[in-house]
């Protein structure tokens, strides 16, 4: 199966590595079921089917995490992306994938230097007043170096690892093929939409490889916070520190576009207390309560007002600066929400914080790409969910926990969210966790309510409703104006007998493949029968070359018939074994 999808042999070596790691971590059955074993056998690569004992005692999520770590950057990134799919995976899988760390041994500076000279146009020691060849950090895709410009600005250079793109492109090709086979051959895994997940992941990873895209993301978010102040959050926190003379409340590193390329990103260096070092905030005089509220309002602004948000606001991407300011870094992964989804999100969150769960679930079901749903069972679960939170005081309401319960409900009914919305939910849950770590009394619902009320008031204002009505009227008029032409074109095509309907049925395609296999076997059987009959006739004819006293052409025919018979029996045996595995 998988072999037929391989367009060339260039990925066979990597395919062998992937299959070997999966077998070693106890996933040999998966390797057989998706056809990896057959593909490698036909290419002349043998697999060792003994799993390593050290992984036998681990849970399946832990074994998958270890396998991803061993397989390298593409699979580490895939696991990190899967950690955001809280709508698809159970909490134990999310917890394991969240442990994946993007660390790697540093590439020697000599290999980095040649690429740096190409991108900068000169050695970094010449371009910058100071440059430290020792990397600050090393990840699977990039390494980070420190430098100082001739103007005295401290900057960081994020350099893509040499030769990483061909490896990742090969992995993406193999992931796409494996996902295609899994979706067509495994009904129980089809609900997880593996092809859709891989397509989304490939798009995200290619964007991460392009550092110009990351720089554009940072510049866009920086522009949205230019001059932004959250006076309500400042007033809510006692002893708020004035920041006008220090700088903006939300700091986004400045991008130095002069030196930015697809493989190099030069940004302002952020020096502050890292998000993981919460214990250092009190001795340094920070207002942790104010930090929690400012961070929450900033993320809510990005999500609800801008529709363009930092999709990975974990502690490693946050710094706390003097004046109770907050800096966000690493904009390789961002989420986007169109206007309609922002309006629905506002309705969702308003339903959660106003303890109207039916309203929230209605929005989620509208988002979900549902197949066949047990409506009675779904209605029962929704009512139970509503009863669980009805009457809970606002201060005791944990929005992240509510979202988690809603997502568990969707998972039970095989309803998945679009990718950007699942990113948003994961970011929102992470945000609430960070807020409570800063301030145990942090109340996300109370922080979100004023923003939501403001947005809803703007949405239903006379001006906004008039604009929506005028927009709908224009669309209706455009549709009505084009309707006669569309009907005329449809009728013209129908009269010419060229009206076609395209239906793509996965099971029908599978049946066609099985029919092709059966026909091929029948043809081979006929050829074998012809060889036997022809060789028998040749054996009775005297004259011609002989071998061991037998006519050589007749003997060759019998040898070919035996070889074809062995191939046919082996094919039938493998087919029956696959059918037994499928039945099991």
XYZ file of C-alpha atoms in Angstrom:
584
model
C 0.000 0.000 0.000
C 2.523 2.586 1.096
C 4.989 1.420 -1.539
C 2.585 2.391 -4.301
C 2.522 5.966 -2.990
C 6.281 6.427 -2.965
C 7.207 8.683 -5.878
C 10.916 7.892 -5.628
C 13.452 5.922 -3.607
C 15.100 8.991 -2.081
C 13.173 8.649 1.204
C 13.712 4.909 1.719
C 16.627 5.422 4.126
C 14.618 7.779 6.301
C 11.610 5.463 6.073
C 13.777 2.624 7.403
C 14.928 4.819 10.315
C 11.333 5.717 11.216
C 10.132 2.110 11.053
C 13.091 0.888 13.137
C 12.449 3.452 15.878
C 8.739 2.576 15.978
C 9.521 -1.145 16.263
C 12.089 -0.498 18.985
C 9.490 1.413 21.011
C 6.888 -1.341 20.726
C 4.843 -0.188 17.717
C 5.699 -3.064 15.370
C 2.006 -3.817 14.821
C 1.442 -0.283 13.548
C 4.414 -0.655 11.184
C 2.841 -3.795 9.703
C -0.674 -2.390 9.479
C 0.234 0.745 7.526
C 2.417 -1.224 5.122
C 5.843 0.107 6.147
C 7.205 -3.424 6.547
C 6.134 -4.497 3.050
C 7.558 -1.317 1.511
C 10.943 -1.835 3.128
C 11.060 -5.547 2.321
C 10.492 -4.778 -1.351
C 13.283 -2.206 -1.227
C 15.660 -4.746 0.277
C 15.699 -3.288 3.809
C 15.271 -5.710 6.702
C 13.722 -4.734 10.044
C 14.650 -6.115 13.454
C 11.336 -6.882 15.103
C 12.466 -7.155 18.716
C 11.282 -4.226 20.834
C 13.622 -2.734 23.419
C 12.831 -3.936 26.923
C 13.394 -0.526 28.541
C 10.217 0.816 26.899
C 8.004 -2.195 27.597
C 6.863 -0.901 31.002
C 5.981 2.592 29.765
C 2.486 3.718 28.815
C 1.694 4.169 25.093
C 1.801 8.000 25.332
C 5.227 7.850 26.990
C 6.534 5.419 24.361
C 5.324 7.689 21.560
C 7.024 10.677 23.198
C 10.336 8.820 23.462
C 10.007 7.691 19.839
C 9.390 11.274 18.686
C 12.423 12.497 20.614
C 14.601 9.872 18.930
C 13.206 10.609 15.456
C 14.400 14.205 15.507
C 13.169 17.767 14.967
C 10.218 17.131 12.648
C 8.643 14.651 15.043
C 9.436 16.736 18.128
C 7.619 19.637 16.469
C 4.757 17.304 15.520
C 4.419 16.218 19.143
C 4.428 19.823 20.312
C 1.701 20.635 17.806
C -0.330 17.608 18.918
C -0.046 18.926 22.477
C -2.259 21.817 21.320
C -4.979 19.473 20.004
C -6.833 19.253 23.291
C -10.004 18.621 21.281
C -8.621 15.389 19.762
C -6.370 13.764 22.369
C -6.971 12.596 25.901
C -5.290 14.490 28.782
C -2.611 11.805 29.297
C -1.473 12.204 25.677
C -1.488 16.005 25.962
C 0.565 15.774 29.171
C 3.214 13.556 27.544
C 3.492 15.612 24.357
C 3.815 18.777 26.468
C 7.029 17.314 27.917
C 8.748 17.342 24.525
C 11.647 19.769 24.753
C 13.106 21.356 21.652
C 16.768 20.978 22.625
C 19.619 19.616 20.532
C 23.430 19.537 20.613
C 24.937 22.722 19.228
C 26.270 22.719 15.673
C 29.999 23.610 15.608
C 30.540 27.307 14.960
C 32.646 26.559 11.892
C 29.600 25.145 10.094
C 27.404 28.063 11.188
C 29.968 30.702 10.204
C 29.855 29.951 6.471
C 26.070 30.343 6.415
C 26.249 33.530 8.523
C 28.700 35.121 6.100
C 26.356 34.307 3.189
C 23.355 35.879 4.949
C 25.108 38.907 6.467
C 27.399 39.602 3.523
C 30.437 39.695 5.821
C 31.753 37.906 8.943
C 29.614 38.648 12.020
C 32.663 40.100 13.803
C 32.705 42.798 11.104
C 28.951 43.430 10.886
C 28.568 43.773 14.668
C 30.655 45.638 17.202
C 30.657 42.532 19.409
C 29.737 38.924 18.628
C 29.884 35.876 20.909
C 30.538 32.625 18.979
C 29.243 30.583 21.935
C 25.518 29.869 21.388
C 23.069 31.099 24.015
C 20.671 28.253 23.174
C 20.495 25.368 20.701
C 17.250 23.864 19.440
C 16.387 21.369 16.721
C 15.809 24.017 14.060
C 17.936 26.981 15.138
C 20.739 28.232 17.364
C 20.828 31.597 19.112
C 23.878 33.860 19.454
C 24.392 37.158 21.242
C 25.819 40.318 19.652
C 25.942 44.110 19.977
C 25.408 46.521 17.117
C 27.696 49.457 16.380
C 24.901 51.685 17.770
C 25.156 49.877 21.120
C 21.973 47.762 20.891
C 22.096 44.263 22.362
C 20.636 41.777 19.879
C 20.255 38.055 19.360
C 20.891 36.180 16.124
C 18.590 33.223 15.530
C 20.338 31.066 12.906
C 18.721 28.130 11.130
C 20.725 24.926 11.333
C 22.572 24.155 8.082
C 21.002 21.334 6.074
C 17.864 21.079 8.220
C 15.341 21.846 5.459
C 15.962 18.696 3.277
C 15.592 16.468 6.352
C 12.329 18.116 7.366
C 10.935 18.035 3.822
C 11.659 14.282 3.621
C 9.911 13.744 6.966
C 6.894 15.781 5.846
C 6.573 13.718 2.653
C 6.651 10.483 4.644
C 4.199 11.798 7.247
C 1.744 12.760 4.498
C 1.945 9.283 2.931
C 1.625 7.470 6.245
C -1.352 9.669 7.224
C -3.023 8.857 3.903
C -2.629 5.118 4.491
C -3.807 5.355 8.120
C -6.923 7.311 7.145
C -7.876 4.877 4.371
C -7.033 1.646 6.217
C -7.772 2.329 9.887
C -11.401 3.327 10.662
C -10.666 3.740 14.375
C -7.949 6.328 13.651
C -9.829 8.079 10.847
C -11.787 10.153 13.385
C -8.523 11.881 14.368
C -8.208 13.262 10.796
C -4.515 12.353 10.346
C -4.239 13.911 6.873
C -5.708 17.189 8.063
C -3.389 17.213 11.091
C -0.318 16.545 8.926
C -1.291 19.229 6.383
C -1.729 21.778 9.143
C 1.537 20.705 10.755
C 3.443 20.922 7.464
C 2.195 24.457 6.892
C 3.137 25.500 10.441
C 6.589 23.886 10.310
C 7.445 25.442 6.945
C 6.488 28.823 8.386
C 8.824 28.181 11.327
C 11.643 27.396 8.899
C 11.116 30.803 7.276
C 12.461 33.308 9.800
C 11.169 36.235 7.729
C 7.651 34.994 8.502
C 8.459 34.922 12.227
C 9.804 38.472 12.038
C 6.640 39.641 10.278
C 4.545 38.071 13.033
C 6.557 39.867 15.718
C 6.308 43.223 13.921
C 2.545 42.884 13.459
C 1.936 42.128 17.138
C 4.325 44.908 18.199
C 2.350 47.399 16.093
C -0.917 46.322 17.731
C 0.529 47.100 21.195
C 2.056 50.438 20.214
C 0.861 52.894 22.866
C -1.427 50.320 24.491
C -2.272 50.700 28.162
C -4.742 48.794 30.292
C -5.762 51.429 32.815
C -8.459 49.224 34.348
C -5.948 46.516 35.219
C -3.588 49.163 36.638
C -6.318 50.581 38.842
C -7.380 47.093 39.983
C -3.919 46.384 41.379
C -2.899 48.298 44.476
C 0.406 50.101 44.218
C 0.659 49.932 40.424
C 3.994 51.189 39.106
C 4.018 53.994 36.569
C 5.617 52.821 33.360
C 5.421 55.898 31.133
C 9.051 56.769 31.714
C 10.211 53.133 31.454
C 8.584 51.994 28.234
C 5.565 50.111 26.893
C 3.676 47.725 29.158
C 3.861 44.873 26.661
C 7.284 44.517 25.041
C 7.762 42.748 21.724
C 11.407 42.458 20.576
C 12.334 44.911 17.849
C 13.224 43.310 14.503
C 16.382 44.468 12.709
C 15.191 43.971 9.148
C 18.541 44.929 7.621
C 19.985 41.536 8.543
C 16.890 39.303 8.432
C 16.690 36.516 5.846
C 14.900 33.195 5.501
C 17.696 31.565 7.567
C 18.550 34.423 9.940
C 16.494 36.499 12.365
C 18.069 39.424 14.238
C 16.008 40.815 17.114
C 16.358 42.938 20.214
C 17.723 40.995 23.178
C 15.333 40.795 26.131
C 16.911 40.826 29.601
C 14.539 40.185 32.461
C 13.212 37.525 34.806
C 12.204 34.435 32.828
C 8.655 33.149 33.169
C 9.921 29.973 34.855
C 11.651 31.978 37.609
C 8.521 33.154 39.416
C 10.288 32.879 42.772
C 12.595 35.783 41.842
C 9.726 38.266 41.387
C 9.057 39.087 45.041
C 12.703 39.852 45.989
C 12.946 42.069 42.886
C 9.901 44.102 43.938
C 7.464 42.999 41.198
C 3.700 43.190 41.684
C 2.688 39.640 40.805
C -1.017 40.470 40.913
C -0.556 43.251 38.391
C 1.597 41.046 36.152
C -1.150 38.398 36.065
C -3.798 40.920 35.082
C -1.681 42.672 32.486
C -0.708 39.372 30.892
C -4.326 38.203 30.789
C -5.562 41.471 29.262
C -2.777 41.405 26.670
C -3.647 37.881 25.502
C -7.366 38.704 25.489
C -6.638 41.750 23.331
C -4.634 39.674 20.837
C -7.331 37.018 20.624
C -10.599 38.931 20.818
C -9.727 42.324 19.340
C -6.901 41.627 16.891
C -7.643 38.033 15.874
C -3.882 37.438 15.642
C -2.300 35.940 18.730
C 0.779 34.276 20.179
C -0.215 30.614 20.007
C 2.405 29.317 22.453
C 2.438 31.645 25.507
C 4.172 29.202 27.855
C 6.612 30.246 30.568
C 9.662 29.886 28.330
C 8.339 32.569 25.983
C 7.606 35.182 28.658
C 9.920 37.606 30.510
C 9.087 40.035 33.308
C 10.738 43.454 33.060
C 11.164 46.365 35.525
C 8.030 48.460 35.922
C 5.859 45.325 36.019
C 6.096 45.013 32.251
C 5.825 41.804 30.245
C 7.820 40.728 27.194
C 6.749 37.994 24.762
C 9.270 36.250 22.507
C 9.305 33.529 19.808
C 6.529 34.207 17.305
C 7.132 31.180 15.113
C 3.685 29.819 16.035
C 0.760 32.219 15.822
C -2.990 31.765 15.531
C -5.421 33.656 13.339
C -9.147 34.192 13.828
C -11.437 35.730 11.245
C -14.141 38.197 12.274
C -16.862 35.546 12.433
C -14.815 33.272 14.690
C -13.947 36.227 16.946
C -17.641 36.990 17.366
C -18.365 33.338 18.143
C -15.458 33.227 20.582
C -16.859 36.251 22.374
C -20.199 34.437 22.652
C -18.432 31.301 23.904
C -16.458 33.037 26.625
C -19.421 35.182 27.644
C -21.429 31.984 28.030
C -18.693 30.513 30.225
C -18.135 33.472 32.545
C -21.882 34.247 32.747
C -22.520 30.601 33.584
C -24.589 29.929 30.506
C -22.987 26.634 29.400
C -25.659 25.895 26.772
C -24.636 29.060 24.952
C -20.951 28.026 25.068
C -21.553 24.476 23.883
C -23.742 25.721 21.032
C -20.808 27.753 19.709
C -18.391 24.837 20.020
C -20.733 22.531 18.149
C -21.053 25.137 15.436
C -17.248 25.182 15.162
C -16.877 21.427 15.265
C -16.513 19.404 12.089
C -18.937 16.762 13.176
C -19.793 13.529 11.459
C -22.529 11.245 12.736
C -23.431 12.375 16.242
C -25.654 10.677 18.786
C -27.927 13.675 19.362
C -29.712 12.170 22.373
C -26.434 11.286 24.071
C -25.006 14.691 23.239
C -28.047 16.457 24.688
C -27.741 14.426 27.905
C -24.034 15.306 28.253
C -24.722 18.996 27.624
C -27.415 19.085 30.295
C -25.082 17.374 32.791
C -22.362 19.867 31.922
C -24.763 22.778 32.488
C -25.910 21.434 35.869
C -22.299 21.041 37.011
C -21.550 24.773 36.711
C -24.940 26.359 37.348
C -24.918 28.556 40.452
C -21.118 28.551 40.972
C -19.915 32.020 42.127
C -17.937 33.911 39.489
C -14.764 34.061 41.611
C -14.745 30.275 41.989
C -15.229 29.685 38.285
C -12.199 28.218 36.484
C -12.622 28.964 32.804
C -9.789 26.604 31.834
C -11.449 23.713 33.671
C -14.755 24.498 31.956
C -13.093 24.487 28.549
C -11.434 21.187 29.432
C -14.815 19.663 30.284
C -16.344 20.951 27.045
C -13.456 19.487 25.031
C -13.814 16.135 26.783
C -17.481 16.203 25.780
C -16.526 16.895 22.164
C -13.945 14.095 22.188
C -16.531 11.609 23.418
C -18.758 12.503 20.487
C -15.922 12.555 17.915
C -16.253 16.275 17.195
C -12.998 18.092 16.412
C -12.269 21.808 16.268
C -10.554 23.656 13.407
C -6.802 23.890 14.026
C -6.594 27.608 14.935
C -9.413 27.263 17.448
C -7.733 24.322 19.164
C -4.554 26.436 19.341
C -6.587 29.172 20.963
C -8.115 26.886 23.580
C -4.679 25.502 24.491
C -3.263 29.040 24.726
C -6.182 30.103 26.913
C -5.744 27.177 29.305
C -1.972 27.872 29.521
C -2.711 31.540 30.205
C -4.993 30.796 33.122
C -2.399 28.424 34.599
C 0.321 31.091 34.388
C -1.996 33.669 35.943
C -2.736 31.461 38.931
C 0.960 30.726 39.398
C 1.642 34.464 39.588
C -1.384 35.185 41.772
C -3.224 32.318 43.548
C -6.317 34.567 43.703
C -6.211 35.253 39.965
C -9.748 35.219 38.578
C -9.746 34.798 34.808
C -13.518 35.102 34.553
C -13.538 38.512 36.244
C -10.680 39.715 34.024
C -12.411 38.596 30.866
C -15.898 39.853 31.683
C -15.291 43.625 31.149
C -13.537 42.936 27.829
C -16.357 40.675 26.671
C -19.065 43.122 27.713
C -17.280 45.894 25.825
C -16.948 43.765 22.680
C -20.576 42.633 22.840
C -21.730 46.238 23.321
C -19.704 47.267 20.268
C -21.034 44.326 18.279
C -24.677 45.228 18.935
C -24.259 48.970 18.681
C -26.349 50.771 16.082
C -23.334 51.556 13.904
C -22.049 47.973 13.929
C -25.475 46.509 13.154
C -25.968 49.009 10.336
C -22.606 48.048 8.832
C -23.412 44.317 9.038
C -26.821 44.900 7.493
C -25.341 46.935 4.646
C -22.668 44.280 4.052
C -25.302 41.512 3.940
C -27.452 43.576 1.578
C -24.495 44.082 -0.782
C -23.741 40.349 -0.765
C -27.395 39.488 -1.406
C -27.580 41.966 -4.287
C -24.368 40.585 -5.793
C -25.722 37.045 -5.517
C -29.048 38.038 -7.085
C -27.268 39.891 -9.912
C -25.141 36.855 -10.760
C -27.946 34.289 -10.406
C -29.332 34.536 -13.996
C -25.877 34.044 -15.478
C -25.132 31.089 -13.185
C -28.460 29.419 -14.044
C -27.896 30.031 -17.752
C -24.421 28.436 -17.572
C -25.796 25.443 -15.630
C -28.608 24.854 -18.149
C -26.218 25.203 -21.088
C -23.894 22.576 -19.650
C -26.863 20.272 -18.910
C -28.220 20.604 -22.488
C -24.837 19.625 -23.906
C -24.788 16.522 -21.731
C -21.647 17.646 -19.903
C -23.082 17.959 -16.406
C -20.875 15.943 -14.066
C -21.023 15.019 -10.389
C -17.794 14.093 -8.627
C -18.108 11.785 -5.607
C -14.943 10.704 -3.800
C -15.561 7.547 -1.749
C -12.619 6.180 0.198
C -14.117 2.714 0.547
C -14.962 2.592 -3.172
C -11.355 3.443 -4.000
C -10.191 0.687 -1.677
C -12.547 -1.767 -3.403
C -11.052 -0.692 -6.756
C -7.551 -1.410 -5.485
C -8.619 -4.848 -4.291
C -10.247 -5.522 -7.665
C -7.013 -4.516 -9.424
C -5.070 -6.932 -7.226
C -7.510 -9.758 -7.988
C -7.271 -9.127 -11.741
C -3.457 -9.057 -11.547
C -3.444 -12.402 -9.771
C -5.830 -13.842 -12.336
C -3.560 -12.693 -15.173
C -0.522 -14.227 -13.437
C -2.468 -17.464 -12.980
C -3.325 -17.565 -16.704
C 0.313 -16.910 -17.617
C 1.417 -19.750 -15.316
C -1.123 -22.107 -16.886
C 0.037 -21.102 -20.387
C 3.675 -21.716 -19.403
C 2.849 -25.170 -18.073
C 0.870 -26.147 -21.183
C 3.441 -24.667 -23.594
C 6.368 -26.250 -21.754
C 4.638 -29.638 -21.765
C 4.236 -29.404 -25.554
C 7.884 -28.345 -25.992
C 9.004 -31.344 -23.912
C 7.461 -33.696 -26.489
C 9.281 -32.097 -29.448
C 12.638 -33.599 -30.346
C 15.622 -31.501 -31.409
C 16.924 -28.171 -30.188
C 19.266 -27.407 -27.267
C 19.010 -29.598 -24.177
C 20.067 -29.474 -20.525
C 20.419 -32.718 -18.572
C 18.783 -34.402 -21.562
C 15.682 -32.165 -21.404
C 14.714 -29.447 -23.916
C 16.094 -26.225 -22.452
C 13.098 -24.066 -23.535
C 10.604 -26.461 -21.962
C 12.675 -26.545 -18.756
C 12.840 -22.730 -18.669
C 9.043 -22.595 -19.027
C 8.554 -24.923 -16.059
C 11.012 -22.894 -13.923
C 9.091 -19.708 -14.778
C 5.798 -21.400 -13.907
C 7.175 -22.535 -10.519
C 8.477 -19.029 -9.753
C 5.158 -17.440 -10.704
C 3.282 -19.985 -8.580
C 5.464 -19.210 -5.538
C 4.846 -15.474 -5.987
C 1.102 -16.067 -6.333
C 0.942 -18.255 -3.191
C 2.997 -15.694 -1.209
C 0.689 -12.879 -2.330
C -2.412 -14.851 -1.333
C -0.876 -15.713 2.050
C 0.010 -12.074 2.808
C -3.469 -10.959 1.774
C -5.139 -13.508 4.045
C -2.850 -12.505 6.926
C -3.801 -8.828 6.483
C -7.478 -9.782 6.462
C -7.036 -11.743 9.712
C -5.228 -8.795 11.332
C -8.036 -6.465 10.230
C -10.663 -8.797 11.695
C -8.749 -8.946 14.988
